[in-house]
Short mmCIF file of C-alpha atoms and ligand atoms in Angstrom, two decimals:
data_model
loop_
_atom_site.label_atom_id
_atom_site.label_comp_id
_atom_site.label_asym_id
_atom_site.label_seq_id
_atom_site.Cartn_x
_atom_site.Cartn_y
_atom_site.Cartn_z
CA MET A 29 0.07 0.18 -0.02
CA SER A 30 1.48 3.52 -1.08
CA SER A 31 2.80 5.17 2.12
CA GLN A 32 1.14 8.39 1.26
CA ASN A 33 -2.46 7.08 1.34
CA VAL A 34 -3.89 7.59 4.86
CA TYR A 35 -6.95 4.78 6.13
CA ILE A 36 -9.11 5.98 8.61
CA LEU A 37 -11.71 3.59 10.58
CA GLY A 38 -14.60 5.67 11.35
CA ILE A 39 -16.86 4.67 13.96
CA GLU A 40 -20.61 6.11 14.79
CA SER A 41 -22.98 5.18 17.54
CA SER A 42 -24.36 8.20 18.89
CA CYS A 43 -28.01 7.46 18.61
CA ASP A 44 -29.70 4.31 16.91
CA ASP A 45 -27.36 3.53 14.11
CA THR A 46 -24.17 1.20 14.47
CA SER A 47 -21.74 2.50 11.96
CA ALA A 48 -18.37 1.88 10.76
CA ALA A 49 -16.43 3.21 7.61
CA ILE A 50 -13.06 3.02 5.81
CA LEU A 51 -11.68 5.82 3.97
CA CYS A 52 -8.71 6.24 2.07
CA ASN A 53 -8.00 9.84 2.39
CA ASP A 54 -11.10 11.28 1.41
CA ILE A 55 -12.36 8.59 -0.55
CA VAL A 56 -15.05 6.14 1.17
CA LEU A 57 -14.09 2.48 0.65
CA SER A 58 -16.67 0.99 2.63
CA ASN A 59 -19.51 2.56 4.72
CA VAL A 60 -21.58 -0.08 7.03
CA VAL A 61 -24.49 1.08 9.06
CA ALA A 62 -26.74 -1.57 11.08
CA SER A 63 -29.83 0.38 11.79
CA GLN A 64 -31.79 -0.71 14.82
CA LYS A 65 -35.24 -1.93 14.02
CA ILE A 66 -35.91 -2.66 17.92
CA HIS A 67 -37.14 0.63 18.43
CA GLU A 68 -40.12 1.05 15.73
CA GLN A 69 -42.31 -0.69 18.21
CA TYR A 70 -41.88 1.87 20.72
CA GLY A 71 -42.50 4.81 18.69
CA GLY A 72 -39.04 6.31 19.21
CA VAL A 73 -35.62 5.60 20.29
CA VAL A 74 -35.25 3.81 23.57
CA PRO A 75 -31.43 4.77 24.99
CA GLU A 76 -30.95 1.60 27.05
CA LEU A 77 -31.87 -0.82 24.24
CA ALA A 78 -30.06 1.20 21.74
CA SER A 79 -26.83 0.99 23.64
CA ARG A 80 -27.36 -2.77 24.13
CA ALA A 81 -27.70 -3.17 20.28
CA HIS A 82 -24.63 -1.07 19.60
CA GLN A 83 -22.59 -3.73 21.82
CA GLN A 84 -23.87 -6.68 20.01
CA ASN A 85 -23.68 -4.82 16.37
CA ILE A 86 -20.05 -2.84 16.65
CA VAL A 87 -17.71 -5.97 16.21
CA PRO A 88 -19.74 -7.31 12.91
CA VAL A 89 -20.10 -3.78 11.52
CA ILE A 90 -16.35 -3.18 11.72
CA ASP A 91 -15.23 -6.35 10.51
CA GLN A 92 -17.91 -6.01 7.77
CA ALA A 93 -16.40 -2.73 6.81
CA LEU A 94 -12.63 -4.17 6.91
CA LYS A 95 -13.68 -6.57 4.46
CA GLN A 96 -15.99 -4.62 1.84
CA ALA A 97 -13.03 -2.17 2.06
CA ASN A 98 -10.46 -5.18 1.29
CA ILE A 99 -7.95 -3.99 3.70
CA ASN A 100 -6.41 -5.31 7.21
CA LYS A 101 -6.53 -3.83 10.50
CA SER A 102 -3.04 -3.38 10.31
CA ASP A 103 -3.35 -0.91 7.28
CA LEU A 104 -4.97 1.42 9.37
CA SER A 105 -3.34 4.87 10.00
CA ALA A 106 -6.17 6.23 12.59
CA ILE A 107 -9.64 5.85 14.24
CA ALA A 108 -11.78 8.42 14.22
CA PHE A 109 -15.06 7.99 16.64
CA THR A 110 -18.08 10.19 17.37
CA ARG A 111 -17.25 11.68 21.04
CA GLY A 112 -20.53 13.30 21.07
CA PRO A 113 -23.22 14.81 21.17
CA GLY A 114 -25.54 11.81 21.47
CA LEU A 115 -27.08 9.30 23.87
CA MET A 116 -24.63 8.59 26.66
CA GLY A 117 -24.81 4.70 26.57
CA SER A 118 -24.45 4.77 22.71
CA LEU A 119 -21.63 7.05 22.52
CA LEU A 120 -19.84 5.08 25.44
CA VAL A 121 -19.78 1.51 23.14
CA GLY A 122 -18.19 3.28 20.39
CA THR A 123 -15.82 5.41 22.49
CA SER A 124 -14.19 2.76 24.39
CA PHE A 125 -14.14 0.50 21.04
CA ALA A 126 -12.24 3.32 19.17
CA LYS A 127 -9.94 3.59 22.40
CA SER A 128 -9.21 -0.14 22.79
CA LEU A 129 -8.64 -0.78 18.87
CA ALA A 130 -6.51 2.24 18.89
CA LEU A 131 -4.39 1.30 21.83
CA ALA A 132 -4.07 -2.43 20.65
CA LEU A 133 -3.03 -1.22 17.09
CA GLU A 134 -0.84 1.83 18.25
CA ILE A 135 -2.47 4.13 15.89
CA PRO A 136 -3.64 7.84 16.43
CA LEU A 137 -7.03 8.39 18.21
CA ILE A 138 -9.16 11.03 16.59
CA ASP A 139 -12.53 12.47 18.55
CA VAL A 140 -15.04 13.93 15.96
CA ASN A 141 -18.19 16.24 16.95
CA HIS A 142 -21.13 14.43 15.60
CA MET A 143 -22.62 17.68 14.30
CA GLN A 144 -19.48 18.94 12.38
CA ALA A 145 -19.47 15.32 10.90
CA HIS A 146 -23.21 16.04 9.20
CA ILE A 147 -21.74 19.30 8.03
CA LEU A 148 -18.02 18.12 6.73
CA ALA A 149 -20.00 15.16 4.86
CA HIS A 150 -19.72 17.46 2.12
CA PHE A 151 -16.03 16.95 1.93
CA ILE A 152 -16.17 13.57 1.12
CA ASP A 153 -14.84 12.93 -2.39
CA GLU A 154 -17.87 11.55 -4.49
CA GLU A 155 -18.16 11.55 -8.32
CA GLY A 156 -21.19 13.85 -9.30
CA PHE A 157 -20.87 15.71 -5.78
CA ASP A 158 -19.43 19.18 -5.33
CA LYS A 159 -17.78 20.63 -2.42
CA PRO A 160 -19.35 23.68 -1.09
CA GLU A 161 -16.72 26.75 -0.77
CA PHE A 162 -16.36 28.77 2.20
CA PRO A 163 -17.97 30.39 3.74
CA PHE A 164 -21.30 28.66 3.50
CA LEU A 165 -24.43 28.12 5.75
CA SER A 166 -25.32 24.77 6.62
CA LEU A 167 -28.67 23.61 7.38
CA THR A 168 -28.45 20.35 9.40
CA ILE A 169 -31.92 18.63 9.93
CA SER A 170 -32.60 15.42 11.37
CA GLY A 171 -34.53 13.47 14.08
CA GLY A 172 -31.95 14.97 16.75
CA HIS A 173 -30.99 18.55 15.52
CA THR A 174 -31.86 21.37 13.86
CA GLN A 175 -29.09 23.99 13.29
CA ILE A 176 -28.21 26.95 10.59
CA VAL A 177 -24.40 26.91 10.78
CA LYS A 178 -21.89 29.67 9.40
CA VAL A 179 -19.07 27.44 8.12
CA HIS A 180 -15.69 29.81 7.87
CA HIS A 181 -13.46 26.61 7.27
CA HIS A 182 -13.53 23.09 8.19
CA PHE A 183 -13.17 23.36 11.97
CA ASP A 184 -13.97 27.19 12.25
CA MET A 185 -17.76 27.12 12.50
CA GLU A 186 -20.66 28.99 14.64
CA VAL A 187 -24.02 27.95 15.10
CA ILE A 188 -26.28 30.92 14.55
CA GLY A 189 -29.78 29.43 14.80
CA GLU A 190 -31.18 26.16 16.49
CA THR A 191 -34.66 24.78 17.57
CA ILE A 192 -35.54 25.78 21.25
CA ASP A 193 -37.47 22.75 21.59
CA ASP A 194 -38.36 19.73 18.89
CA ALA A 195 -36.09 19.09 15.86
CA VAL A 196 -37.41 19.13 12.80
CA GLY A 197 -37.30 15.28 12.37
CA GLU A 198 -39.52 15.03 15.42
CA ALA A 199 -42.31 17.11 13.87
CA PHE A 200 -42.30 14.99 11.36
CA ASP A 201 -42.48 11.77 13.28
CA LYS A 202 -44.69 12.93 15.93
CA SER A 203 -47.05 14.22 13.41
CA ALA A 204 -47.01 11.15 11.75
CA LYS A 205 -47.78 8.94 14.93
CA ILE A 206 -50.81 11.36 15.22
CA LEU A 207 -52.00 10.33 12.14
CA GLY A 208 -51.52 6.65 13.07
CA LEU A 209 -48.38 6.08 11.11
CA PRO A 210 -45.55 4.02 12.01
CA TYR A 211 -42.23 5.30 13.32
CA PRO A 212 -40.01 7.02 11.66
CA GLY A 213 -43.02 8.59 9.80
CA GLY A 214 -41.04 11.23 8.44
CA PRO A 215 -40.44 9.49 5.10
CA LEU A 216 -44.18 8.64 4.95
CA ILE A 217 -45.23 11.96 5.48
CA ASP A 218 -43.21 12.75 2.38
CA ASN A 219 -44.68 10.01 0.51
CA TYR A 220 -48.32 11.09 1.10
CA ALA A 221 -47.87 14.74 0.63
CA GLN A 222 -46.68 14.27 -3.02
CA SER A 223 -50.19 14.08 -4.14
CA GLY A 224 -51.76 15.96 -1.58
CA ASN A 225 -52.78 19.76 -1.50
CA PRO A 226 -50.04 21.66 0.53
CA LYS A 227 -52.71 24.86 1.30
CA ALA A 228 -55.80 22.48 2.24
CA PHE A 229 -55.23 22.88 6.12
CA PRO A 230 -53.38 26.17 7.08
CA PHE A 231 -51.39 25.56 10.16
CA THR A 232 -49.83 28.88 11.94
CA LYS A 233 -46.07 29.02 11.95
CA PRO A 234 -44.40 29.76 15.30
CA ARG A 235 -42.97 33.14 15.96
CA VAL A 236 -39.24 32.68 17.14
CA ASP A 237 -37.25 35.58 17.22
CA GLY A 238 -33.70 35.51 15.18
CA LEU A 239 -32.59 32.56 13.29
CA ASN A 240 -33.88 30.02 16.15
CA PHE A 241 -36.92 27.57 15.39
CA SER A 242 -39.67 25.85 17.23
CA PHE A 243 -41.48 22.98 16.29
CA SER A 244 -43.50 21.92 19.60
CA GLY A 245 -46.11 24.33 18.71
CA LEU A 246 -46.90 22.71 15.26
CA LYS A 247 -47.01 19.06 16.74
CA THR A 248 -49.87 20.47 19.24
CA ALA A 249 -51.70 22.34 16.47
CA VAL A 250 -51.74 19.06 14.63
CA LEU A 251 -52.98 17.20 17.65
CA TYR A 252 -55.80 19.58 18.34
CA PHE A 253 -56.57 19.90 14.59
CA VAL A 254 -56.94 16.36 14.22
CA GLN A 255 -58.84 15.46 17.16
CA LYS A 256 -61.21 18.09 16.35
CA GLN A 257 -61.84 16.70 12.93
CA VAL A 258 -61.96 12.76 13.94
CA LYS A 259 -65.00 13.90 16.37
CA GLU A 260 -66.88 15.59 13.41
CA ASN A 261 -65.98 12.69 10.93
CA PRO A 262 -64.25 9.37 12.40
CA ASP A 263 -62.78 8.65 8.70
CA PHE A 264 -61.21 12.04 8.41
CA ILE A 265 -57.69 11.04 8.43
CA LYS A 266 -58.38 8.08 5.96
CA GLU A 267 -60.29 10.31 3.57
CA ASN A 268 -57.59 13.50 3.74
CA LEU A 269 -54.32 11.68 4.55
CA GLU A 270 -52.51 13.17 1.39
CA ASP A 271 -54.01 16.83 2.00
CA VAL A 272 -52.96 16.61 5.73
CA CYS A 273 -49.39 15.45 5.01
CA ALA A 274 -49.14 17.84 2.60
CA SER A 275 -50.25 20.53 4.65
CA ILE A 276 -47.90 19.97 7.45
CA GLN A 277 -45.00 19.36 5.06
CA TYR A 278 -45.74 22.88 3.39
CA THR A 279 -45.72 24.65 7.00
CA ILE A 280 -42.57 22.83 7.86
CA ILE A 281 -40.62 23.49 4.80
CA ASN A 282 -41.78 27.14 5.12
CA ILE A 283 -40.39 27.44 8.38
CA LEU A 284 -37.14 26.37 7.35
CA ILE A 285 -36.76 28.31 4.09
CA ASP A 286 -37.95 31.47 5.86
CA LYS A 287 -35.05 31.25 8.70
CA LEU A 288 -32.80 30.14 5.85
CA LYS A 289 -33.38 33.42 4.03
CA LYS A 290 -33.22 35.36 6.74
CA ALA A 291 -29.74 33.74 7.50
CA SER A 292 -28.48 34.23 3.96
CA LYS A 293 -29.58 38.11 3.79
CA GLU A 294 -27.93 38.98 7.57
CA THR A 295 -24.55 36.98 6.53
CA GLY A 296 -24.53 38.05 2.81
CA ILE A 297 -23.82 34.12 2.20
CA LYS A 298 -25.61 32.49 -0.65
CA THR A 299 -24.03 29.17 -0.52
CA ILE A 300 -26.23 26.75 1.14
CA ALA A 301 -25.53 23.14 2.17
CA ILE A 302 -28.10 20.90 3.81
CA GLY A 303 -27.14 17.64 5.79
CA GLY A 304 -29.07 15.22 8.47
CA GLY A 305 -31.75 12.84 7.70
CA VAL A 306 -34.64 15.24 6.67
CA SER A 307 -32.41 16.56 3.83
CA ALA A 308 -33.94 13.60 1.80
CA ASN A 309 -37.24 15.23 2.23
CA SER A 310 -38.75 15.97 -1.73
CA GLY A 311 -40.10 19.12 -0.29
CA ILE A 312 -37.10 20.64 1.09
CA ARG A 313 -34.97 19.70 -1.89
CA LYS A 314 -37.42 21.56 -4.21
CA ALA A 315 -37.64 24.49 -1.89
CA LEU A 316 -33.68 24.85 -2.14
CA LYS A 317 -33.56 24.42 -5.97
CA GLU A 318 -35.89 27.23 -6.10
CA GLY A 319 -34.23 29.32 -3.99
CA GLU A 320 -31.44 28.91 -6.61
CA HIS A 321 -33.76 30.97 -9.14
CA LYS A 322 -35.45 33.14 -6.58
CA TYR A 323 -32.60 34.16 -4.28
CA GLY A 324 -29.55 33.37 -6.12
CA TRP A 325 -28.17 30.65 -3.92
CA LYS A 326 -25.99 27.64 -4.85
CA THR A 327 -27.01 24.65 -2.94
CA PHE A 328 -25.48 21.55 -1.80
CA VAL A 329 -27.17 18.15 -0.95
CA PRO A 330 -24.87 15.30 -0.31
CA LYS A 331 -25.26 11.65 -1.27
CA PHE A 332 -28.16 10.29 0.67
CA GLU A 333 -26.02 7.89 2.64
CA TYR A 334 -23.95 10.54 4.09
CA THR A 335 -27.06 12.57 5.08
CA THR A 336 -28.26 9.88 7.63
CA ASP A 337 -26.14 8.95 10.80
CA ASN A 338 -22.89 7.38 9.10
CA ALA A 339 -19.67 6.49 9.91
CA ALA A 340 -18.10 7.70 6.66
CA MET A 341 -18.93 11.23 7.74
CA ILE A 342 -17.08 10.74 11.09
CA GLY A 343 -14.10 9.09 8.69
CA VAL A 344 -14.19 12.13 6.48
CA VAL A 345 -13.57 14.44 9.65
CA GLY A 346 -10.72 11.68 10.72
CA TYR A 347 -9.02 12.75 7.85
CA LEU A 348 -9.38 16.40 7.76
CA LYS A 349 -8.00 16.29 11.34
CA TYR A 350 -5.35 13.59 10.60
CA LEU A 351 -3.78 15.96 8.33
CA LYS A 352 -3.56 18.58 10.99
CA LYS A 353 -1.85 15.96 13.42
CA ASP A 354 -4.96 16.65 15.68
CA PHE A 355 -5.02 13.41 17.98
CA ASN A 356 -6.24 12.37 21.27
CA ASP A 357 -4.78 10.75 24.44
CA MET A 358 -6.35 7.85 25.96
CA SER A 359 -7.80 10.24 28.43
CA ILE A 360 -10.38 11.32 26.18
CA VAL A 361 -14.46 10.54 27.22
CA ALA A 362 -17.55 10.46 25.30
CA LYS A 363 -19.74 13.68 25.89
CA ALA A 364 -23.40 13.82 25.50
CA ARG A 365 -23.66 17.49 25.10
CA ILE A 366 -20.97 19.34 23.19
CA LYS A 367 -20.63 22.30 21.09
CA PHE A 368 -18.32 22.98 18.36
O1 KG4 B 30 -30.07 11.79 10.50
P1 KG4 B 30 -31.09 10.92 10.84
O2 KG4 B 30 -31.17 9.57 10.05
O3 KG4 B 30 -30.91 10.44 12.07
C1 KG4 B 30 -31.02 11.61 13.42
O4 KG4 B 30 -32.05 11.84 13.70
O5 KG4 B 30 -29.89 11.84 13.70
O6 KG4 B 30 -32.79 11.43 10.48
C2 KG4 B 30 -33.70 10.61 11.04
C3 KG4 B 30 -35.09 11.59 10.57
C4 KG4 B 30 -36.27 10.98 11.25
O7 KG4 B 30 -37.14 12.09 12.06
C5 KG4 B 30 -37.13 10.70 9.86
O8 KG4 B 30 -38.50 10.57 9.85
C6 KG4 B 30 -36.50 11.94 8.99
O9 KG4 B 30 -35.22 12.06 9.13
N1 KG4 B 30 -36.47 11.75 7.73
C7 KG4 B 30 -37.52 12.29 6.97
C8 KG4 B 30 -37.41 12.03 5.56
N2 KG4 B 30 -36.34 10.97 5.38
C9 KG4 B 30 -36.08 10.84 6.89
N3 KG4 B 30 -38.46 13.28 6.95
C10 KG4 B 30 -39.09 14.14 6.10
N4 KG4 B 30 -39.08 13.50 4.90
C11 KG4 B 30 -38.13 12.43 4.46
N5 KG4 B 30 -38.00 12.03 3.01
ZN1 ZN B 31 -27.10 13.07 13.42
#
């Protein structure tokens, strides 16, 4: 193997996906994700069950990643792992494993901030996907996060807006639950919304100062609205599912785009990149494209497998930190809440 190539093992275990990836420099050789189905029956992630599943998954997932990349443990240059933010029990599994393996292989250990990784996923070298130029605005939207981040450089970024309550993915999932849809309901709302009228049922948008978001009011509004309608017509959901989904999605997209417009105006930055599981949503993708024509934005959406929780994004941050020789010693510990 060529000596100038850097081989990174990335490990992600912050929530309910156990993932391992191998990168050669910024190129992904493998990206294995074991999603935990166990949570579906509970309608959300159960932390205790998540950490137990990580324990079971981590060895086979890493083995699989090495196999698919066709390299041996001894070829690795460094190990990058998610230190936080996330669920403590889940983070502990990846962190402890990464520390032990780095110690055994006598290679550097690199801690990665999960939120930074969602943003830096754009720097994975992938055919057909351009890397955004600095400075840019990142809209990170998932089941656990909703943030607008001003990105000056790889490791120089600041959160300029975030949710004060629920994350946007939660707004999708909780609304879906009210409509009797299974967890996670975000993709289902998206699906039904495609054939519905987005203006059928207007939901009021929250008033939140600055660039922050709030989604808990929407969830309550959907609940009261549906309860009222079902009282009058027990078949209301069945008869209006597409229109209700389209109206909820329309409201959520409007909330996101309004804040992005504000952020772009205030910062003068027109390069906008999105990340996180909700960036799969067809409505947000369409709205961003429209923004290119309407507001002169240049927008970036990463390859789908790098938007949801995955270890390839942890690996690419590992590679960028490896170049700076930004390594950890064995005293590093997982942290459930961390800022950039
Ligand atoms: O990034 P992710 O896989 O996990 C974390 O939460 O970190 O994001 C999952 C979230 C869930 O809330 C899911 O419902 C939502 O992303 N989601 C969607 C769509 N695909 C996934 N929400 C709306 N439309 C979609 N197409
Ligand atoms: Zn995430």
